[in-house]
mmCIF file of C-alpha atoms in Angstrom:
data_model
loop_
_atom_site.group_PDB
_atom_site.id
_atom_site.type_symbol
_atom_site.label_atom_id
_atom_site.label_comp_id
_atom_site.label_asym_id
_atom_site.label_seq_id
_atom_site.Cartn_x
_atom_site.Cartn_y
_atom_site.Cartn_z
ATOM 1 C CA UNK A 1247 0.000 0.000 0.000
ATOM 2 C CA UNK A 1248 1.403 3.412 -0.892
ATOM 3 C CA UNK A 1249 2.079 6.166 1.608
ATOM 4 C CA UNK A 1250 -0.874 8.248 0.409
ATOM 5 C CA UNK A 1251 -3.288 5.390 0.809
ATOM 6 C CA UNK A 1252 -3.452 4.489 -2.877
ATOM 7 C CA UNK A 1253 -2.947 1.054 -4.348
ATOM 8 C CA UNK A 1254 0.429 -0.544 -4.834
ATOM 9 C CA UNK A 1255 2.259 1.040 -7.775
ATOM 10 C CA UNK A 1256 2.569 -2.296 -9.551
ATOM 11 C CA UNK A 1257 -1.129 -3.039 -9.192
ATOM 12 C CA UNK A 1258 -2.088 0.436 -10.339
ATOM 13 C CA UNK A 1259 0.052 0.042 -13.436
ATOM 14 C CA UNK A 1260 -1.346 -3.423 -14.046
ATOM 15 C CA UNK A 1261 -4.935 -2.207 -13.770
ATOM 16 C CA UNK A 1262 -4.270 0.686 -16.141
ATOM 17 C CA UNK A 1263 -2.471 -1.625 -18.569
ATOM 18 C CA UNK A 1264 -5.647 -3.651 -19.003
ATOM 19 C CA UNK A 1265 -6.915 -0.829 -21.195
ATOM 20 C CA UNK A 1266 -3.746 0.497 -22.873
ATOM 21 C CA UNK A 1267 -5.663 2.126 -25.695
ATOM 22 C CA UNK A 1268 -7.098 4.572 -23.180
ATOM 23 C CA UNK A 1269 -3.773 6.381 -22.989
ATOM 24 C CA UNK A 1270 -2.173 8.525 -25.662
ATOM 25 C CA UNK A 1271 -3.610 7.431 -28.975
ATOM 26 C CA UNK A 1272 -2.155 8.033 -32.410
ATOM 27 C CA UNK A 1273 -4.952 7.533 -34.893
ATOM 28 C CA UNK A 1274 -3.713 6.985 -38.477
ATOM 29 C CA UNK A 1275 -6.563 9.130 -39.787
ATOM 30 C CA UNK A 1276 -5.590 12.166 -37.725
ATOM 31 C CA UNK A 1277 -1.882 11.777 -37.037
ATOM 32 C CA UNK A 1278 -1.152 15.515 -37.182
ATOM 33 C CA UNK A 1279 -3.719 16.420 -34.523
ATOM 34 C CA UNK A 1280 -2.692 13.580 -32.210
ATOM 35 C CA UNK A 1281 1.011 14.385 -32.524
ATOM 36 C CA UNK A 1282 0.265 18.070 -31.924
ATOM 37 C CA UNK A 1283 -1.692 17.127 -28.824
ATOM 38 C CA UNK A 1284 1.203 15.045 -27.527
ATOM 39 C CA UNK A 1285 3.907 17.653 -28.229
ATOM 40 C CA UNK A 1286 1.871 20.668 -27.096
ATOM 41 C CA UNK A 1287 0.720 18.750 -24.002
ATOM 42 C CA UNK A 1288 4.341 18.182 -23.003
ATOM 43 C CA UNK A 1289 5.182 21.834 -23.716
ATOM 44 C CA UNK A 1290 2.270 23.030 -21.561
ATOM 45 C CA UNK A 1291 3.285 20.606 -18.809
ATOM 46 C CA UNK A 1292 6.824 22.037 -18.772
ATOM 47 C CA UNK A 1293 5.465 25.593 -18.879
ATOM 48 C CA UNK A 1294 3.276 24.903 -15.855
ATOM 49 C CA UNK A 1295 6.234 23.458 -13.959
ATOM 50 C CA UNK A 1296 8.179 26.651 -14.706
ATOM 51 C CA UNK A 1297 5.180 28.734 -13.610
ATOM 52 C CA UNK A 1298 4.987 26.908 -10.280
ATOM 53 C CA UNK A 1299 8.715 27.417 -9.740
ATOM 54 C CA UNK A 1300 8.334 31.139 -10.543
ATOM 55 C CA UNK A 1301 5.460 31.368 -8.023
ATOM 56 C CA UNK A 1302 7.610 29.701 -5.364
ATOM 57 C CA UNK A 1303 10.374 32.221 -5.979
ATOM 58 C CA UNK A 1304 7.833 35.051 -5.938
ATOM 59 C CA UNK A 1305 6.431 33.926 -2.608
ATOM 60 C CA UNK A 1306 9.871 33.476 -1.089
ATOM 61 C CA UNK A 1307 10.698 37.083 -2.030
ATOM 62 C CA UNK A 1308 13.743 36.119 -4.083
ATOM 63 C CA UNK A 1309 12.621 37.922 -7.264
ATOM 64 C CA UNK A 1310 13.249 41.586 -8.045
ATOM 65 C CA UNK A 1311 10.423 43.595 -9.616
ATOM 66 C CA UNK A 1312 12.243 43.377 -12.944
ATOM 67 C CA UNK A 1313 12.583 39.607 -12.697
ATOM 68 C CA UNK A 1314 8.892 39.280 -11.794
ATOM 69 C CA UNK A 1315 7.965 41.253 -14.886
ATOM 70 C CA UNK A 1316 10.286 39.292 -17.160
ATOM 71 C CA UNK A 1317 9.292 35.858 -15.855
ATOM 72 C CA UNK A 1318 5.597 36.712 -15.846
ATOM 73 C CA UNK A 1319 5.710 38.097 -19.380
ATOM 74 C CA UNK A 1320 7.616 35.051 -20.663
ATOM 75 C CA UNK A 1321 5.244 32.566 -19.065
ATOM 76 C CA UNK A 1322 2.153 34.537 -20.112
ATOM 77 C CA UNK A 1323 3.299 34.713 -23.751
ATOM 78 C CA UNK A 1324 4.343 31.049 -23.737
ATOM 79 C CA UNK A 1325 0.871 30.084 -22.559
ATOM 80 C CA UNK A 1326 -0.770 32.233 -25.228
ATOM 81 C CA UNK A 1327 1.496 30.766 -27.926
ATOM 82 C CA UNK A 1328 0.789 27.171 -26.876
ATOM 83 C CA UNK A 1329 -2.959 27.819 -26.811
ATOM 84 C CA UNK A 1330 -2.815 29.507 -30.211
ATOM 85 C CA UNK A 1331 -0.902 26.577 -31.711
ATOM 86 C CA UNK A 1332 -3.375 24.165 -30.110
ATOM 87 C CA UNK A 1333 -6.254 26.114 -31.650
ATOM 88 C CA UNK A 1334 -4.738 25.700 -35.132
ATOM 89 C CA UNK A 1335 -5.037 21.938 -34.690
ATOM 90 C CA UNK A 1336 -8.569 22.168 -33.369
ATOM 91 C CA UNK A 1337 -7.469 21.520 -29.789
ATOM 92 C CA UNK A 1338 -8.653 23.276 -26.625
ATOM 93 C CA UNK A 1339 -6.434 23.839 -23.554
ATOM 94 C CA UNK A 1340 -8.265 20.954 -21.856
ATOM 95 C CA UNK A 1341 -7.164 18.636 -24.693
ATOM 96 C CA UNK A 1342 -3.526 19.170 -23.694
ATOM 97 C CA UNK A 1343 -3.880 17.079 -20.540
ATOM 98 C CA UNK A 1344 -2.021 13.823 -21.147
ATOM 99 C CA UNK A 1345 -3.052 10.659 -19.327
ATOM 100 C CA UNK A 1346 0.019 9.032 -17.807
ATOM 101 C CA UNK A 1347 -1.947 6.135 -16.339
ATOM 102 C CA UNK A 1348 -1.061 5.472 -12.700
ATOM 103 C CA UNK A 1349 0.993 8.684 -12.571
ATOM 104 C CA UNK A 1350 -2.115 10.782 -13.294
ATOM 105 C CA UNK A 1351 -2.619 13.560 -15.834
ATOM 106 C CA UNK A 1352 -0.068 16.150 -16.793
ATOM 107 C CA UNK A 1353 -2.192 19.313 -16.769
ATOM 108 C CA UNK B 571 -18.002 -11.044 -22.592
ATOM 109 C CA UNK B 572 -16.324 -7.963 -21.095
ATOM 110 C CA UNK B 573 -14.654 -7.835 -17.692
ATOM 111 C CA UNK B 574 -15.989 -4.963 -15.582
ATOM 112 C CA UNK B 575 -14.441 -5.412 -12.175
ATOM 113 C CA UNK B 576 -13.061 -7.706 -9.522
ATOM 114 C CA UNK B 577 -14.685 -8.981 -6.370
ATOM 115 C CA UNK B 578 -14.288 -11.609 -3.703
ATOM 116 C CA UNK B 579 -14.965 -15.287 -4.368
ATOM 117 C CA UNK B 580 -17.826 -15.382 -1.873
ATOM 118 C CA UNK B 581 -19.847 -12.667 -3.611
ATOM 119 C CA UNK B 582 -22.767 -13.236 -5.960
ATOM 120 C CA UNK B 583 -23.381 -10.833 -8.803
ATOM 121 C CA UNK B 584 -26.958 -9.838 -9.725
ATOM 122 C CA UNK B 585 -28.131 -10.181 -13.336
ATOM 123 C CA UNK B 586 -27.124 -9.140 -15.921
ATOM 124 C CA UNK B 587 -23.698 -9.258 -14.269
ATOM 125 C CA UNK B 588 -21.753 -12.498 -14.675
ATOM 126 C CA UNK B 589 -19.636 -13.996 -11.927
ATOM 127 C CA UNK B 590 -16.453 -15.708 -13.155
ATOM 128 C CA UNK B 591 -14.396 -17.354 -10.366
ATOM 129 C CA UNK B 592 -10.654 -16.920 -10.857
ATOM 130 C CA UNK B 593 -7.646 -17.539 -8.627
ATOM 131 C CA UNK B 594 -9.528 -17.275 -5.339
ATOM 132 C CA UNK B 595 -11.358 -14.112 -6.469
ATOM 133 C CA UNK B 596 -14.054 -13.448 -9.046
ATOM 134 C CA UNK B 597 -14.270 -11.397 -12.192
ATOM 135 C CA UNK B 598 -17.483 -9.434 -12.591
ATOM 136 C CA UNK B 599 -18.329 -9.402 -16.284
ATOM 137 C CA UNK B 600 -21.208 -8.882 -18.676
ATOM 138 C CA UNK B 601 -22.214 -10.110 -22.088
ATOM 139 C CA UNK B 602 -21.000 -7.820 -24.862
ATOM 140 C CA UNK B 603 -24.591 -7.224 -25.933
ATOM 141 C CA UNK B 604 -25.199 -5.224 -22.749
ATOM 142 C CA UNK B 605 -21.689 -3.830 -22.189
ATOM 143 C CA UNK B 606 -20.451 -2.757 -25.608
ATOM 144 C CA UNK B 607 -20.281 0.975 -24.832
ATOM 145 C CA UNK B 608 -18.486 2.814 -22.044
ATOM 146 C CA UNK B 609 -21.842 4.175 -20.872
ATOM 147 C CA UNK B 610 -23.258 0.665 -20.544
ATOM 148 C CA UNK B 611 -20.143 -0.537 -18.736
ATOM 149 C CA UNK B 612 -20.354 2.447 -16.358
ATOM 150 C CA UNK B 613 -23.990 1.654 -15.557
ATOM 151 C CA UNK B 614 -23.110 -1.970 -14.840
ATOM 152 C CA UNK B 615 -20.123 -0.985 -12.689
ATOM 153 C CA UNK B 616 -22.401 1.271 -10.629
ATOM 154 C CA UNK B 617 -24.714 -1.731 -10.198
ATOM 155 C CA UNK B 618 -21.779 -3.889 -9.100
ATOM 156 C CA UNK B 619 -20.480 -1.307 -6.636
ATOM 157 C CA UNK B 620 -23.950 -0.872 -5.168
ATOM 158 C CA UNK B 621 -24.761 -4.543 -4.726
ATOM 159 C CA UNK B 622 -21.497 -6.427 -4.133
ATOM 160 C CA UNK B 623 -19.796 -6.371 -0.733
ATOM 161 C CA UNK B 624 -16.536 -5.280 -2.368
ATOM 162 C CA UNK B 625 -15.977 -4.185 -5.950
ATOM 163 C CA UNK B 626 -12.806 -3.001 -7.664
ATOM 164 C CA UNK B 627 -13.759 -1.431 -11.025
ATOM 165 C CA UNK B 628 -11.577 -2.027 -14.072
ATOM 166 C CA UNK B 629 -10.909 0.813 -16.563
ATOM 167 C CA UNK B 630 -14.270 1.631 -18.106
ATOM 168 C CA UNK B 631 -13.169 3.195 -21.394
ATOM 169 C CA UNK B 632 -12.203 0.009 -23.209
ATOM 170 C CA UNK B 633 -13.620 -3.482 -23.516
ATOM 171 C CA UNK B 634 -11.466 -5.747 -21.356
ATOM 172 C CA UNK B 635 -11.071 -9.438 -22.089
ATOM 173 C CA UNK B 636 -11.743 -11.574 -18.983
ATOM 174 C CA UNK B 637 -8.508 -13.420 -19.793
ATOM 175 C CA UNK B 638 -6.568 -10.207 -19.137
ATOM 176 C CA UNK B 639 -8.316 -9.877 -15.791
ATOM 177 C CA UNK B 640 -7.535 -13.539 -15.055
ATOM 178 C CA UNK B 641 -3.861 -12.879 -15.737
ATOM 179 C CA UNK B 642 -3.973 -9.857 -13.424
ATOM 180 C CA UNK B 643 -5.465 -11.946 -10.635
ATOM 181 C CA UNK B 644 -2.843 -14.633 -11.217
ATOM 182 C CA UNK B 645 0.048 -12.150 -11.073
ATOM 183 C CA UNK B 646 -1.226 -9.627 -8.517
ATOM 184 C CA UNK B 647 -3.629 -11.591 -6.382
ATOM 185 C CA UNK B 648 -2.250 -10.360 -3.053
ATOM 186 C CA UNK B 649 -2.454 -6.703 -4.055
ATOM 187 C CA UNK B 650 -5.978 -7.145 -5.422
ATOM 188 C CA UNK B 651 -6.988 -8.760 -2.134
ATOM 189 C CA UNK B 652 -5.689 -5.801 -0.126
ATOM 190 C CA UNK B 653 -7.483 -3.361 -2.404
ATOM 191 C CA UNK B 654 -10.762 -5.272 -2.221
ATOM 192 C CA UNK B 655 -10.514 -5.199 1.574
ATOM 193 C CA UNK B 656 -9.957 -1.464 1.454
ATOM 194 C CA UNK B 657 -13.012 -0.658 -0.692
ATOM 195 C CA UNK B 658 -15.271 -3.234 0.999
ATOM 196 C CA UNK B 659 -18.625 -1.714 1.949
ATOM 197 C CA UNK B 660 -17.611 1.647 0.536
ATOM 198 C CA UNK B 661 -18.443 3.744 -2.492
ATOM 199 C CA UNK B 662 -16.830 6.768 -4.065
ATOM 200 C CA UNK B 663 -18.314 10.222 -3.587
ATOM 201 C CA UNK B 664 -17.045 12.957 -5.914
ATOM 202 C CA UNK B 665 -16.818 16.689 -5.398
ATOM 203 C CA UNK B 666 -15.965 18.907 -8.373
ATOM 204 C CA UNK B 667 -14.934 22.435 -7.472
ATOM 205 C CA UNK B 668 -14.333 25.328 -9.856
ATOM 206 C CA UNK B 669 -13.855 28.977 -9.077
ATOM 207 C CA UNK B 670 -16.931 31.123 -9.664
ATOM 208 C CA UNK B 671 -16.590 33.673 -12.479
ATOM 209 C CA UNK B 672 -14.594 36.724 -11.398
ATOM 210 C CA UNK B 673 -12.986 34.934 -8.455
ATOM 211 C CA UNK B 674 -10.038 33.313 -10.196
ATOM 212 C CA UNK B 675 -8.837 32.430 -13.650
ATOM 213 C CA UNK B 676 -11.797 34.292 -15.173
ATOM 214 C CA UNK B 677 -10.839 37.513 -13.375
ATOM 215 C CA UNK B 678 -9.800 40.529 -15.494
ATOM 216 C CA UNK B 679 -6.402 39.995 -17.122
ATOM 217 C CA UNK B 680 -3.344 41.612 -15.535
ATOM 218 C CA UNK B 681 -1.747 44.463 -17.458
ATOM 219 C CA UNK B 682 1.840 43.216 -17.298
ATOM 220 C CA UNK B 683 3.936 40.140 -16.661
ATOM 221 C CA UNK B 684 4.461 40.930 -12.971
ATOM 222 C CA UNK B 685 0.748 41.437 -12.401
ATOM 223 C CA UNK B 686 0.009 38.232 -14.289
ATOM 224 C CA UNK B 687 2.428 36.291 -12.087
ATOM 225 C CA UNK B 688 0.856 37.734 -8.933
ATOM 226 C CA UNK B 689 -2.631 36.768 -10.175
ATOM 227 C CA UNK B 690 -1.422 33.209 -10.799
ATOM 228 C CA UNK B 691 0.180 33.069 -7.367
ATOM 229 C CA UNK B 692 -3.077 34.215 -5.783
ATOM 230 C CA UNK B 693 -4.954 31.538 -7.759
ATOM 231 C CA UNK B 694 -2.508 28.864 -6.574
ATOM 232 C CA UNK B 695 -3.016 29.982 -2.975
ATOM 233 C CA UNK B 696 -6.810 29.796 -3.348
ATOM 234 C CA UNK B 697 -6.527 26.318 -4.902
ATOM 235 C CA UNK B 698 -4.311 25.118 -2.045
ATOM 236 C CA UNK B 699 -6.729 26.487 0.560
ATOM 237 C CA UNK B 700 -9.732 24.962 -1.219
ATOM 238 C CA UNK B 701 -7.978 21.586 -1.535
ATOM 239 C CA UNK B 702 -7.185 21.664 2.186
ATOM 240 C CA UNK B 703 -10.827 22.501 2.953
ATOM 241 C CA UNK B 704 -12.065 19.647 0.773
ATOM 242 C CA UNK B 705 -9.629 17.204 2.376
ATOM 243 C CA UNK B 706 -10.608 18.226 5.889
ATOM 244 C CA UNK B 707 -14.332 17.778 5.294
ATOM 245 C CA UNK B 708 -14.163 14.639 3.147
ATOM 246 C CA UNK B 709 -11.721 12.951 5.529
ATOM 247 C CA UNK B 710 -14.674 12.594 7.892
ATOM 248 C CA UNK B 711 -16.152 10.121 5.385
ATOM 249 C CA UNK B 712 -13.016 8.076 4.714
ATOM 250 C CA UNK B 713 -9.909 8.071 2.523
ATOM 251 C CA UNK B 714 -9.625 11.150 0.304
ATOM 252 C CA UNK B 715 -7.893 11.885 -3.011
ATOM 253 C CA UNK B 716 -7.762 15.398 -4.451
ATOM 254 C CA UNK B 717 -6.492 16.092 -7.950
ATOM 255 C CA UNK B 718 -6.133 19.244 -9.973
ATOM 256 C CA UNK B 719 -7.671 19.564 -13.455
ATOM 257 C CA UNK B 720 -6.581 22.888 -14.883
ATOM 258 C CA UNK B 721 -8.051 25.518 -12.586
ATOM 259 C CA UNK B 722 -10.520 23.056 -11.079
ATOM 260 C CA UNK B 723 -10.290 20.595 -8.224
ATOM 261 C CA UNK B 724 -11.700 17.100 -8.226
ATOM 262 C CA UNK B 725 -11.960 15.328 -4.894
ATOM 263 C CA UNK B 726 -12.968 11.734 -4.237
ATOM 264 C CA UNK B 727 -13.804 10.170 -0.891
ATOM 265 C CA UNK B 728 -14.239 6.517 -0.045
ATOM 266 C CA UNK B 729 -17.525 6.891 1.810
ATOM 267 C CA UNK B 730 -19.625 4.292 3.642
ATOM 268 C CA UNK B 731 -21.792 2.326 1.217
ATOM 269 C CA UNK B 732 -25.029 3.795 2.546
ATOM 270 C CA UNK B 733 -24.277 7.218 1.019
ATOM 271 C CA UNK B 734 -27.683 8.232 -0.406
ATOM 272 C CA UNK B 735 -29.243 11.465 -1.706
ATOM 273 C CA UNK B 736 -29.773 12.790 1.830
ATOM 274 C CA UNK B 737 -26.140 12.107 2.752
ATOM 275 C CA UNK B 738 -24.924 13.834 -0.414
ATOM 276 C CA UNK B 739 -27.154 16.864 0.293
ATOM 277 C CA UNK B 740 -25.826 17.067 3.829
ATOM 278 C CA UNK B 741 -22.267 16.897 2.495
ATOM 279 C CA UNK B 742 -23.026 19.644 -0.044
ATOM 280 C CA UNK B 743 -24.348 21.832 2.798
ATOM 281 C CA UNK B 744 -21.219 21.264 4.885
ATOM 282 C CA UNK B 745 -18.983 22.107 1.938
ATOM 283 C CA UNK B 746 -20.967 25.252 1.129
ATOM 284 C CA UNK B 747 -20.440 26.486 4.695
ATOM 285 C CA UNK B 748 -16.649 26.025 4.513
ATOM 286 C CA UNK B 749 -14.889 29.405 4.308
ATOM 287 C CA UNK B 750 -11.946 27.921 2.358
ATOM 288 C CA UNK B 751 -14.452 27.035 -0.376
ATOM 289 C CA UNK B 752 -16.287 30.347 -0.579
ATOM 290 C CA UNK B 753 -16.176 31.599 -4.174
ATOM 291 C CA UNK B 754 -16.044 28.033 -5.527
ATOM 292 C CA UNK B 755 -18.841 26.302 -7.417
ATOM 293 C CA UNK B 756 -19.287 22.842 -5.957
ATOM 294 C CA UNK B 757 -20.896 19.756 -7.410
ATOM 295 C CA UNK B 758 -21.360 16.630 -5.283
ATOM 296 C CA UNK B 759 -22.103 13.338 -7.065
ATOM 297 C CA UNK B 760 -22.252 9.675 -6.176
ATOM 298 C CA UNK B 761 -22.280 6.951 -5.234
ATOM 299 C CA UNK B 762 -19.718 5.707 -7.776
ATOM 300 C CA UNK B 763 -17.445 2.657 -7.978
ATOM 301 C CA UNK B 764 -14.081 3.374 -6.333
ATOM 302 C CA UNK B 765 -12.338 4.550 -9.526
ATOM 303 C CA UNK B 766 -10.120 7.100 -7.786
ATOM 304 C CA UNK B 767 -8.797 4.429 -5.475
ATOM 305 C CA UNK B 768 -7.730 2.120 -8.294
ATOM 306 C CA UNK B 769 -4.682 4.046 -9.404
ATOM 307 C CA UNK B 770 -1.943 6.087 -7.864
ATOM 308 C CA UNK B 771 -2.830 9.431 -9.407
ATOM 309 C CA UNK B 772 -2.729 12.023 -6.658
ATOM 310 C CA UNK B 773 -1.008 15.184 -7.853
ATOM 311 C CA UNK B 774 -2.282 17.012 -4.803
ATOM 312 C CA UNK B 775 -2.234 20.772 -5.227
#
């Protein structure tokens, strides 16, 4: 049993593996959209990690006003760019959440 | 035949559920004619969770061959047994929480990068407080999992099996009175099979 009260990792993976097609799917009829979803999902995941790190630094008081502005602007524009690219492939921000099975979802 | 879940060997599944003994446990299954779609499988899993003394639901999105479930029971029998003991007599209650318009992500956009970062930090703080409030209240029912979906929170509690409409309404009232959750739209649903307690996903905010 895991520390947080969940199932054993191995069992969780085994249960999820019973339906492997429920994970990331690459459909031959819409390869471009599925690949875009995968790549943009990873990009958004990394951007959110950077945003959380920036918030931690903000809350700890280790950022100057200039650094706050620069980091915030970079992250804000990165988010807008990722959402714009997603829109070109007919994807919404919610579509960028990737299912990692027993590890949960990325976004 | 599609496998829907796992249960103990002593259980007896009501029709149209099928009961397939395997490796000291049992696979709860249904004929493909009544379980071809995810919606049908969900309905049958709800039936299983509501009527069997212990029910571990399998992933609902895909048809699962009972042979795959048999192999799982053969390889992971001990872990399945522990999990069945954990969910015995319990069902999953879900609470979805999203910030009301104007309170969070839907608030007016910041003018610059610094303001944007401060808005996001404030949103993170509200999410953390709301998650703590959900955990504190739902922990009174049983085990709790809280996950983040974008700007929303989704909490699951392993509640006693008798959780009915009145219990859900009472829970909704308790949540609505929680100050950490003021400004959040809350939706309480259940009882469900213990999906959230069948994987390790718990990216707690």
